[in-house]
Amino acid sequence: MGRKGSQWLSLSLHIHPKHRKNGPEDVVIKVLYCGICHTDLHQSKNHLGMSNYPMVPGHEVVGEVVEVGREVSKVRVGDVVGAGVIVGCCRECGSCKANIEQYCNKRIWSYNDVYTDGKPTQGGFASAMVVDQKFVIKIPSALAPEQAAPLLCAGVTVYSPLKHFGLMTGGLRGAIMGLGGVGHMGVKIAKAMGHHVTVISSSDRKRTEAMDHLGADAYLVSSDEAQMAAANDSLDYIIDTVPVFHPLEPYLSLLKVNGKLILMGVINQPLQFVTPAVMLGRKTITGSFIGSMDETLEMLEFCEKKGLTSMIEMVKMEQINEAMERLERNDVRYRFVVDVAGSKLDP
């Protein structure tokens, strides 16, 4: 990372927060593990123009409950739980009442935000978090906690749109664009649902990984015009996890009539397409954002039942800057997980 990023990151990681005064529904979590997501990179480098420093990132958090408020009934001290991207919502809007609180316009992010008491929220790159019980979830006993951490973002980010758009039926033909943290879980979850899964990548570099290690059925190089033309009109859906600018027309042509292109990559500039690419096939360009707490639980139970895990590389807190640099180069298979409890957080 650059000098500014390295400075704030190395300083802020030494914070041991009880982030705010505990309320009756608050759960105090001793952080055990925290995944590193591309969004953490965007926020740390202010790619979206909304970062506030000092910042404690981390939103794929697994920890042990060490204290609960008097009205907490969802978890108990000693439970291994997860916390994700959101730690608060208004509870009154249509989205909240429909239990899709991730679309609440007053959602509170797990870090780089302000809680209702005016205190800044701080994420999982610290020894402790305080989270409202609504936004904590028990980790199934059959899932290793370090493996479960990335599922709280990468896993549910893929599971939620497949469920919402009616794409959980076996026999569908889908594609995953981008084989990173979200993409590799997309392959695993879609395969577990009984789909024929194609990985779309810009080069042939990840073919062996996709086919032999993740179990994809096909591999499509987007820069190969002949391959792309042969795959026209063949897919029910595409999950697009690519977090950088790219034209959409080449991928829209791969969809069948009524096919869906589901955007998931966070990109800070407009994407482009011509309208006939959508009209001549009644195709849909849509997006999806993580998932609800109900969907998160359902996804964890699905992964437990199917024996799915994320592919991770464990790092200590002192390696965090190196991990961020490698993530920016896409040099990770496929998710870094920080061993927070096993790291020395004091200066």
CSV table of N, CA, C and O in Angstrom, one decimal, residues 72-173:
chain,number,residue,atom,x,y,z
A,72,VAL,N,-30.5,-9.7,25.4
A,72,VAL,CA,-30.0,-10.6,24.4
A,72,VAL,C,-30.5,-12.0,24.6
A,72,VAL,O,-30.3,-12.6,25.7
A,73,SER,N,-31.1,-12.6,23.6
A,73,SER,CA,-31.6,-13.9,23.6
A,73,SER,C,-31.1,-14.8,22.5
A,73,SER,O,-31.2,-16.0,22.5
A,74,LYS,N,-30.5,-14.2,21.5
A,74,LYS,CA,-30.1,-14.9,20.3
A,74,LYS,C,-28.8,-15.7,20.5
A,74,LYS,O,-28.7,-16.8,19.9
A,75,VAL,N,-27.9,-15.2,21.3
A,75,VAL,CA,-26.7,-15.9,21.6
A,75,VAL,C,-26.3,-15.9,23.1
A,75,VAL,O,-26.9,-15.1,23.8
A,76,ARG,N,-25.4,-16.7,23.5
A,76,ARG,CA,-24.9,-16.7,24.8
A,76,ARG,C,-23.4,-16.6,24.9
A,76,ARG,O,-22.7,-16.8,23.9
A,77,VAL,N,-22.9,-16.3,26.1
A,77,VAL,CA,-21.5,-16.2,26.3
A,77,VAL,C,-20.9,-17.6,26.0
A,77,VAL,O,-21.4,-18.6,26.4
A,78,GLY,N,-19.8,-17.5,25.2
A,78,GLY,CA,-19.1,-18.8,24.8
A,78,GLY,C,-19.5,-19.2,23.4
A,78,GLY,O,-18.7,-20.0,22.8
A,79,ASP,N,-20.6,-18.7,22.8
A,79,ASP,CA,-20.9,-19.0,21.4
A,79,ASP,C,-19.9,-18.5,20.4
A,79,ASP,O,-19.4,-17.4,20.6
A,80,VAL,N,-19.7,-19.2,19.4
A,80,VAL,CA,-18.9,-18.7,18.3
A,80,VAL,C,-19.8,-18.1,17.3
A,80,VAL,O,-20.8,-18.8,16.8
A,81,VAL,N,-19.6,-16.8,17.0
A,81,VAL,CA,-20.6,-16.1,16.1
A,81,VAL,C,-19.9,-15.4,15.0
A,81,VAL,O,-18.7,-15.2,15.1
A,82,GLY,N,-20.7,-14.9,14.1
A,82,GLY,CA,-20.1,-14.1,13.0
A,82,GLY,C,-20.8,-12.7,13.0
A,82,GLY,O,-22.0,-12.6,13.4
A,83,ALA,N,-20.1,-11.8,12.4
A,83,ALA,CA,-20.7,-10.4,12.1
A,83,ALA,C,-20.2,-10.0,10.8
A,83,ALA,O,-19.0,-10.3,10.4
A,84,GLY,N,-21.0,-9.3,10.0
A,84,GLY,CA,-20.7,-9.0,8.6
A,84,GLY,C,-20.6,-7.5,8.3
A,84,GLY,O,-20.1,-6.7,9.2
A,85,VAL,N,-21.2,-7.1,7.2
A,85,VAL,CA,-21.0,-5.8,6.6
A,85,VAL,C,-21.8,-4.7,7.4
A,85,VAL,O,-21.4,-3.6,7.5
A,86,ILE,N,-22.9,-5.1,7.9
A,86,ILE,CA,-23.8,-4.2,8.6
A,86,ILE,C,-24.0,-4.5,10.0
A,86,ILE,O,-24.1,-5.6,10.4
A,87,VAL,N,-24.0,-3.4,10.8
A,87,VAL,CA,-24.2,-3.6,12.3
A,87,VAL,C,-25.4,-2.8,12.8
A,87,VAL,O,-25.7,-2.8,14.0
A,88,GLY,N,-26.2,-2.1,11.9
A,88,GLY,CA,-27.3,-1.4,12.3
A,88,GLY,C,-28.3,-1.1,11.2
A,88,GLY,O,-27.8,-1.0,10.0
A,89,CYS,N,-29.5,-0.9,11.5
A,89,CYS,CA,-30.5,-0.5,10.5
A,89,CYS,C,-31.7,0.3,11.2
A,89,CYS,O,-31.7,0.2,12.5
A,90,CYS,N,-32.6,0.9,10.5
A,90,CYS,CA,-33.6,1.7,11.1
A,90,CYS,C,-34.7,0.8,11.8
A,90,CYS,O,-35.4,1.2,12.7
A,91,ARG,N,-34.9,-0.4,11.2
A,91,ARG,CA,-35.9,-1.4,11.7
A,91,ARG,C,-37.4,-0.9,11.4
A,91,ARG,O,-38.3,-1.6,11.8
A,92,GLU,N,-37.5,0.2,10.7
A,92,GLU,CA,-38.9,0.7,10.4
A,92,GLU,C,-39.2,0.8,8.9
A,92,GLU,O,-40.4,0.9,8.6
A,93,CYS,N,-38.3,0.8,8.0
A,93,CYS,CA,-38.6,1.0,6.6
A,93,CYS,C,-39.1,-0.3,6.0
A,93,CYS,O,-39.1,-1.3,6.6
A,94,GLY,N,-39.5,-0.2,4.7
A,94,GLY,CA,-40.0,-1.4,4.1
A,94,GLY,C,-39.0,-2.5,4.0
A,94,GLY,O,-39.4,-3.7,4.1
A,95,SER,N,-37.8,-2.1,3.7
A,95,SER,CA,-36.7,-3.2,3.6
A,95,SER,C,-36.5,-3.9,5.0
A,95,SER,O,-36.4,-5.1,5.0
A,96,CYS,N,-36.5,-3.1,6.0
A,96,CYS,CA,-36.3,-3.7,7.3
A,96,CYS,C,-37.4,-4.6,7.7
A,96,CYS,O,-37.3,-5.7,8.2
A,97,LYS,N,-38.7,-4.1,7.4
A,97,LYS,CA,-39.8,-4.9,7.8
A,97,LYS,C,-39.9,-6.2,6.9
A,97,LYS,O,-40.6,-7.2,7.3
A,98,ALA,N,-39.3,-6.2,5.7
A,98,ALA,CA,-39.3,-7.3,4.9
A,98,ALA,C,-38.1,-8.2,5.1
A,98,ALA,O,-37.9,-9.2,4.4
A,99,ASN,N,-37.4,-7.9,6.2
A,99,ASN,CA,-36.2,-8.7,6.5
A,99,ASN,C,-35.1,-8.7,5.4
A,99,ASN,O,-34.4,-9.7,5.3
A,100,ILE,N,-35.0,-7.6,4.7
A,100,ILE,CA,-33.9,-7.5,3.8
A,100,ILE,C,-33.2,-6.2,4.2
A,100,ILE,O,-33.0,-5.2,3.5
A,101,GLU,N,-32.7,-6.2,5.5
A,101,GLU,CA,-32.2,-5.0,6.1
A,101,GLU,C,-30.9,-4.5,5.4
A,101,GLU,O,-30.5,-3.3,5.6
A,102,GLN,N,-30.3,-5.3,4.6
A,102,GLN,CA,-29.1,-4.8,3.8
A,102,GLN,C,-29.5,-3.6,2.9
A,102,GLN,O,-28.6,-2.9,2.4
A,103,TYR,N,-30.8,-3.5,2.5
A,103,TYR,CA,-31.2,-2.4,1.7
A,103,TYR,C,-31.8,-1.2,2.4
A,103,TYR,O,-32.4,-0.3,1.8
A,104,CYS,N,-31.7,-1.2,3.7
A,104,CYS,CA,-32.2,-0.1,4.5
A,104,CYS,C,-31.4,1.1,4.2
A,104,CYS,O,-30.1,1.1,4.1
A,105,ASN,N,-32.0,2.3,3.9
A,105,ASN,CA,-31.3,3.5,3.5
A,105,ASN,C,-30.5,4.1,4.7
A,105,ASN,O,-29.7,5.0,4.6
A,106,LYS,N,-30.8,3.6,5.9
A,106,LYS,CA,-30.1,4.1,7.1
A,106,LYS,C,-29.3,3.0,7.7
A,106,LYS,O,-29.0,3.0,8.9
A,107,ARG,N,-28.9,2.0,6.9
A,107,ARG,CA,-28.0,1.0,7.3
A,107,ARG,C,-26.7,1.6,7.9
A,107,ARG,O,-26.3,2.6,7.5
A,108,ILE,N,-26.1,0.9,8.9
A,108,ILE,CA,-24.9,1.3,9.5
A,108,ILE,C,-23.8,0.3,9.2
A,108,ILE,O,-24.0,-0.9,9.5
A,109,TRP,N,-22.8,0.7,8.6
A,109,TRP,CA,-21.7,-0.1,8.2
A,109,TRP,C,-20.9,-0.6,9.4
A,109,TRP,O,-20.8,0.2,10.4
A,110,SER,N,-20.2,-1.7,9.3
A,110,SER,CA,-19.5,-2.2,10.4
A,110,SER,C,-18.2,-1.4,10.7
A,110,SER,O,-17.7,-1.5,11.8
A,111,TYR,N,-17.8,-0.6,9.7
A,111,TYR,CA,-16.7,0.3,10.0
A,111,TYR,C,-16.8,1.5,9.0
A,111,TYR,O,-17.6,1.4,8.1
A,112,ASN,N,-16.0,2.5,9.3
A,112,ASN,CA,-16.1,3.8,8.5
A,112,ASN,C,-17.5,4.3,8.5
A,112,ASN,O,-18.0,4.8,7.5
A,113,ASP,N,-18.2,4.3,9.6
A,113,ASP,CA,-19.5,4.8,9.7
A,113,ASP,C,-19.7,5.3,11.2
A,113,ASP,O,-18.7,5.3,12.0
A,114,VAL,N,-20.9,5.8,11.5
A,114,VAL,CA,-21.1,6.4,12.8
A,114,VAL,C,-22.4,5.6,13.4
A,114,VAL,O,-23.4,5.5,12.7
A,115,TYR,N,-22.3,5.2,14.6
A,115,TYR,CA,-23.4,4.5,15.2
A,115,TYR,C,-24.4,5.5,15.7
A,115,TYR,O,-24.2,6.7,15.7
A,116,THR,N,-25.5,5.0,16.2
A,116,THR,CA,-26.6,5.9,16.6
A,116,THR,C,-26.2,6.8,17.8
A,116,THR,O,-26.8,7.8,18.0
A,117,ASP,N,-25.2,6.4,18.6
A,117,ASP,CA,-24.8,7.2,19.7
A,117,ASP,C,-23.7,8.2,19.3
A,117,ASP,O,-23.1,8.9,20.1
A,118,GLY,N,-23.4,8.3,18.0
A,118,GLY,CA,-22.4,9.2,17.5
A,118,GLY,C,-21.0,8.7,17.5
A,118,GLY,O,-20.1,9.4,17.0
A,119,LYS,N,-20.7,7.5,18.0
A,119,LYS,CA,-19.4,6.9,18.0
A,119,LYS,C,-19.1,6.3,16.7
A,119,LYS,O,-20.0,5.7,16.1
A,120,PRO,N,-17.8,6.3,16.2
A,120,PRO,CA,-17.5,5.7,15.0
A,120,PRO,C,-17.5,4.1,15.1
A,120,PRO,O,-17.2,3.6,16.2
A,121,THR,N,-18.0,3.5,14.1
A,121,THR,CA,-18.0,2.0,14.1
A,121,THR,C,-16.6,1.5,13.6
A,121,THR,O,-15.9,2.2,12.9
A,122,GLN,N,-16.2,0.4,14.2
A,122,GLN,CA,-14.9,-0.1,13.9
A,122,GLN,C,-15.0,-1.6,13.6
A,122,GLN,O,-15.8,-2.3,14.3
A,123,GLY,N,-14.3,-2.1,12.7
A,123,GLY,CA,-14.4,-3.5,12.2
A,123,GLY,C,-13.6,-4.5,12.9
A,123,GLY,O,-13.1,-4.3,14.0
A,124,GLY,N,-13.4,-5.6,12.2
A,124,GLY,CA,-12.8,-6.8,12.8
A,124,GLY,C,-11.3,-6.9,12.9
A,124,GLY,O,-10.7,-7.9,13.3
A,125,PHE,N,-10.6,-5.8,12.4
A,125,PHE,CA,-9.1,-5.8,12.5
A,125,PHE,C,-8.8,-5.3,13.9
A,125,PHE,O,-8.0,-4.4,14.0
A,126,ALA,N,-9.4,-5.8,14.9
A,126,ALA,CA,-9.2,-5.3,16.3
A,126,ALA,C,-9.6,-6.5,17.2
A,126,ALA,O,-10.1,-7.5,16.7
A,127,SER,N,-9.3,-6.4,18.4
A,127,SER,CA,-9.4,-7.5,19.3
A,127,SER,C,-10.9,-7.7,19.8
A,127,SER,O,-11.2,-8.8,20.2
A,128,ALA,N,-11.7,-6.7,19.6
A,128,ALA,CA,-13.1,-6.8,20.1
A,128,ALA,C,-14.1,-6.0,19.2
A,128,ALA,O,-13.7,-5.0,18.6
A,129,MET,N,-15.3,-6.4,19.2
A,129,MET,CA,-16.4,-5.7,18.5
A,129,MET,C,-17.6,-5.7,19.4
A,129,MET,O,-17.8,-6.7,20.2
A,130,VAL,N,-18.4,-4.7,19.3
A,130,VAL,CA,-19.7,-4.7,20.0
A,130,VAL,C,-20.8,-4.6,18.9
A,130,VAL,O,-20.8,-3.6,18.1
A,131,VAL,N,-21.7,-5.5,18.8
A,131,VAL,CA,-22.6,-5.6,17.7
A,131,VAL,C,-24.0,-5.9,18.3
A,131,VAL,O,-24.2,-6.7,19.2
A,132,ASP,N,-25.0,-5.2,17.7
A,132,ASP,CA,-26.4,-5.5,18.1
A,132,ASP,C,-26.7,-7.0,17.8
A,132,ASP,O,-26.3,-7.5,16.8
A,133,GLN,N,-27.5,-7.6,18.6
A,133,GLN,CA,-27.8,-9.1,18.5
A,133,GLN,C,-28.4,-9.4,17.1
A,133,GLN,O,-28.3,-10.5,16.6
A,134,LYS,N,-29.2,-8.4,16.5
A,134,LYS,CA,-29.8,-8.7,15.2
A,134,LYS,C,-28.7,-9.0,14.2
A,134,LYS,O,-29.0,-9.8,13.2
A,135,PHE,N,-27.5,-8.5,14.3
A,135,PHE,CA,-26.5,-8.6,13.3
A,135,PHE,C,-25.4,-9.6,13.7
A,135,PHE,O,-24.3,-9.5,13.1
A,136,VAL,N,-25.6,-10.4,14.7
A,136,VAL,CA,-24.7,-11.5,14.9
A,136,VAL,C,-25.4,-12.8,14.6
A,136,VAL,O,-26.6,-12.9,14.6
A,137,ILE,N,-24.6,-13.8,14.2
A,137,ILE,CA,-25.2,-15.1,13.8
A,137,ILE,C,-24.3,-16.2,14.3
A,137,ILE,O,-23.1,-16.1,14.2
A,138,LYS,N,-24.9,-17.3,14.8
A,138,LYS,CA,-24.2,-18.4,15.3
A,138,LYS,C,-23.5,-19.1,14.1
A,138,LYS,O,-24.1,-19.3,13.0
A,139,ILE,N,-22.3,-19.5,14.3
A,139,ILE,CA,-21.6,-20.3,13.3
A,139,ILE,C,-21.8,-21.8,13.5
A,139,ILE,O,-21.6,-22.3,14.6
A,140,PRO,N,-22.4,-22.5,12.5
A,140,PRO,CA,-22.7,-23.9,12.7
A,140,PRO,C,-21.4,-24.7,13.2
A,140,PRO,O,-20.3,-24.4,12.7
A,141,SER,N,-21.6,-25.6,14.0
A,141,SER,CA,-20.5,-26.3,14.7
A,141,SER,C,-19.6,-27.1,13.7
A,141,SER,O,-18.4,-27.2,13.9
A,142,ALA,N,-20.1,-27.5,12.6
A,142,ALA,CA,-19.3,-28.2,11.6
A,142,ALA,C,-18.5,-27.4,10.7
A,142,ALA,O,-17.6,-27.9,10.0
A,143,LEU,N,-18.6,-26.0,10.8
A,143,LEU,CA,-17.8,-25.1,10.0
A,143,LEU,C,-16.7,-24.6,10.9
A,143,LEU,O,-16.9,-24.0,11.9
A,144,ALA,N,-15.4,-24.8,10.4
A,144,ALA,CA,-14.3,-24.2,11.1
A,144,ALA,C,-14.4,-22.7,11.1
A,144,ALA,O,-14.7,-22.1,10.1
A,145,PRO,N,-14.2,-22.0,12.2
A,145,PRO,CA,-14.4,-20.6,12.3
A,145,PRO,C,-13.6,-19.8,11.3
A,145,PRO,O,-14.1,-18.8,10.7
A,146,GLU,N,-12.4,-20.2,11.1
A,146,GLU,CA,-11.5,-19.4,10.1
A,146,GLU,C,-12.1,-19.6,8.7
A,146,GLU,O,-11.9,-18.7,7.8
A,147,GLN,N,-12.6,-20.8,8.4
A,147,GLN,CA,-13.2,-21.0,7.1
A,147,GLN,C,-14.5,-20.3,6.9
A,147,GLN,O,-14.9,-19.9,5.8
A,148,ALA,N,-15.3,-20.1,8.0
A,148,ALA,CA,-16.6,-19.5,7.9
A,148,ALA,C,-16.5,-18.0,7.7
A,148,ALA,O,-17.4,-17.4,7.2
A,149,ALA,N,-15.4,-17.3,8.1
A,149,ALA,CA,-15.3,-15.9,8.1
A,149,ALA,C,-15.6,-15.3,6.7
A,149,ALA,O,-16.5,-14.4,6.6
A,150,PRO,N,-15.0,-15.8,5.6
A,150,PRO,CA,-15.3,-15.2,4.3
A,150,PRO,C,-16.7,-15.5,3.8
A,150,PRO,O,-17.2,-14.8,3.0
A,151,LEU,N,-17.3,-16.5,4.4
A,151,LEU,CA,-18.7,-16.8,4.0
A,151,LEU,C,-19.7,-15.7,4.3
A,151,LEU,O,-20.7,-15.5,3.7
A,152,LEU,N,-19.3,-14.9,5.4
A,152,LEU,CA,-20.2,-13.9,5.9
A,152,LEU,C,-20.3,-12.7,4.9
A,152,LEU,O,-21.2,-11.9,5.0
A,153,CYS,N,-19.4,-12.6,3.9
A,153,CYS,CA,-19.5,-11.6,2.9
A,153,CYS,C,-19.5,-12.4,1.5
A,153,CYS,O,-20.5,-12.4,0.8
A,154,ALA,N,-18.4,-13.0,1.2
A,154,ALA,CA,-18.3,-13.6,-0.1
A,154,ALA,C,-19.3,-14.7,-0.3
A,154,ALA,O,-19.9,-14.8,-1.4
A,155,GLY,N,-19.6,-15.5,0.7
A,155,GLY,CA,-20.6,-16.6,0.5
A,155,GLY,C,-22.0,-16.1,0.3
A,155,GLY,O,-22.7,-16.5,-0.6
A,156,VAL,N,-22.5,-15.2,1.2
A,156,VAL,CA,-23.8,-14.7,1.1
A,156,VAL,C,-24.0,-13.8,0.0
A,156,VAL,O,-25.1,-13.7,-0.6
A,157,THR,N,-23.0,-13.1,-0.5
A,157,THR,CA,-23.1,-12.2,-1.7
A,157,THR,C,-23.5,-13.0,-2.9
A,157,THR,O,-24.2,-12.5,-3.8
A,158,VAL,N,-23.0,-14.3,-3.0
A,158,VAL,CA,-23.4,-15.1,-4.1
A,158,VAL,C,-24.7,-15.8,-3.9
A,158,VAL,O,-25.6,-15.9,-4.8
A,159,TYR,N,-24.9,-16.3,-2.7
A,159,TYR,CA,-26.1,-17.1,-2.3
A,159,TYR,C,-27.4,-16.3,-2.5
A,159,TYR,O,-28.4,-16.7,-3.0
A,160,SER,N,-27.4,-15.0,-2.0
A,160,SER,CA,-28.6,-14.2,-2.0
A,160,SER,C,-29.2,-14.0,-3.4
A,160,SER,O,-30.4,-14.2,-3.5
A,161,PRO,N,-28.4,-13.5,-4.4
A,161,PRO,CA,-29.1,-13.3,-5.7
A,161,PRO,C,-29.6,-14.6,-6.3
A,161,PRO,O,-30.6,-14.7,-7.0
A,162,LEU,N,-28.8,-15.7,-6.1
A,162,LEU,CA,-29.3,-17.0,-6.7
A,162,LEU,C,-30.6,-17.4,-6.1
A,162,LEU,O,-31.5,-17.8,-6.8
A,163,LYS,N,-30.8,-17.1,-4.8
A,163,LYS,CA,-32.1,-17.4,-4.2
A,163,LYS,C,-33.2,-16.4,-4.7
A,163,LYS,O,-34.2,-16.8,-5.1
A,164,HIS,N,-32.9,-15.1,-4.6
A,164,HIS,CA,-33.9,-14.1,-4.9
A,164,HIS,C,-34.4,-14.2,-6.3
A,164,HIS,O,-35.6,-14.0,-6.6
A,165,PHE,N,-33.5,-14.5,-7.3
A,165,PHE,CA,-33.9,-14.5,-8.7
A,165,PHE,C,-34.3,-15.9,-9.2
A,165,PHE,O,-34.4,-16.1,-10.4
A,166,GLY,N,-34.6,-16.8,-8.2
A,166,GLY,CA,-35.1,-18.1,-8.6
A,166,GLY,C,-34.1,-18.9,-9.4
A,166,GLY,O,-34.5,-19.7,-10.3
A,167,LEU,N,-32.8,-18.8,-9.0
A,167,LEU,CA,-31.7,-19.5,-9.7
A,167,LEU,C,-31.1,-20.6,-8.9
A,167,LEU,O,-29.9,-20.9,-9.0
A,168,MET,N,-31.9,-21.3,-8.0
A,168,MET,CA,-31.4,-22.4,-7.2
A,168,MET,C,-31.8,-23.7,-7.8
A,168,MET,O,-31.4,-24.8,-7.2
A,169,THR,N,-32.5,-23.8,-8.9
A,169,THR,CA,-33.0,-25.0,-9.5
A,169,THR,C,-31.8,-25.7,-10.2
A,169,THR,O,-31.0,-25.1,-10.9
A,170,GLY,N,-31.7,-27.0,-9.9
A,170,GLY,CA,-30.7,-27.8,-10.6
A,170,GLY,C,-30.8,-27.8,-12.1
A,170,GLY,O,-31.9,-27.6,-12.6
A,171,GLY,N,-29.7,-27.9,-12.8
A,171,GLY,CA,-29.7,-28.0,-14.2
A,171,GLY,C,-29.5,-26.7,-14.9
A,171,GLY,O,-29.4,-26.6,-16.2
A,172,LEU,N,-29.5,-25.6,-14.2
A,172,LEU,CA,-29.3,-24.3,-14.9
A,172,LEU,C,-27.8,-24.2,-15.3
A,172,LEU,O,-26.9,-24.8,-14.8
A,173,ARG,N,-27.6,-23.3,-16.3
A,173,ARG,CA,-26.3,-23.0,-16.8
A,173,ARG,C,-25.9,-21.6,-16.4
A,173,ARG,O,-26.5,-20.6,-16.9
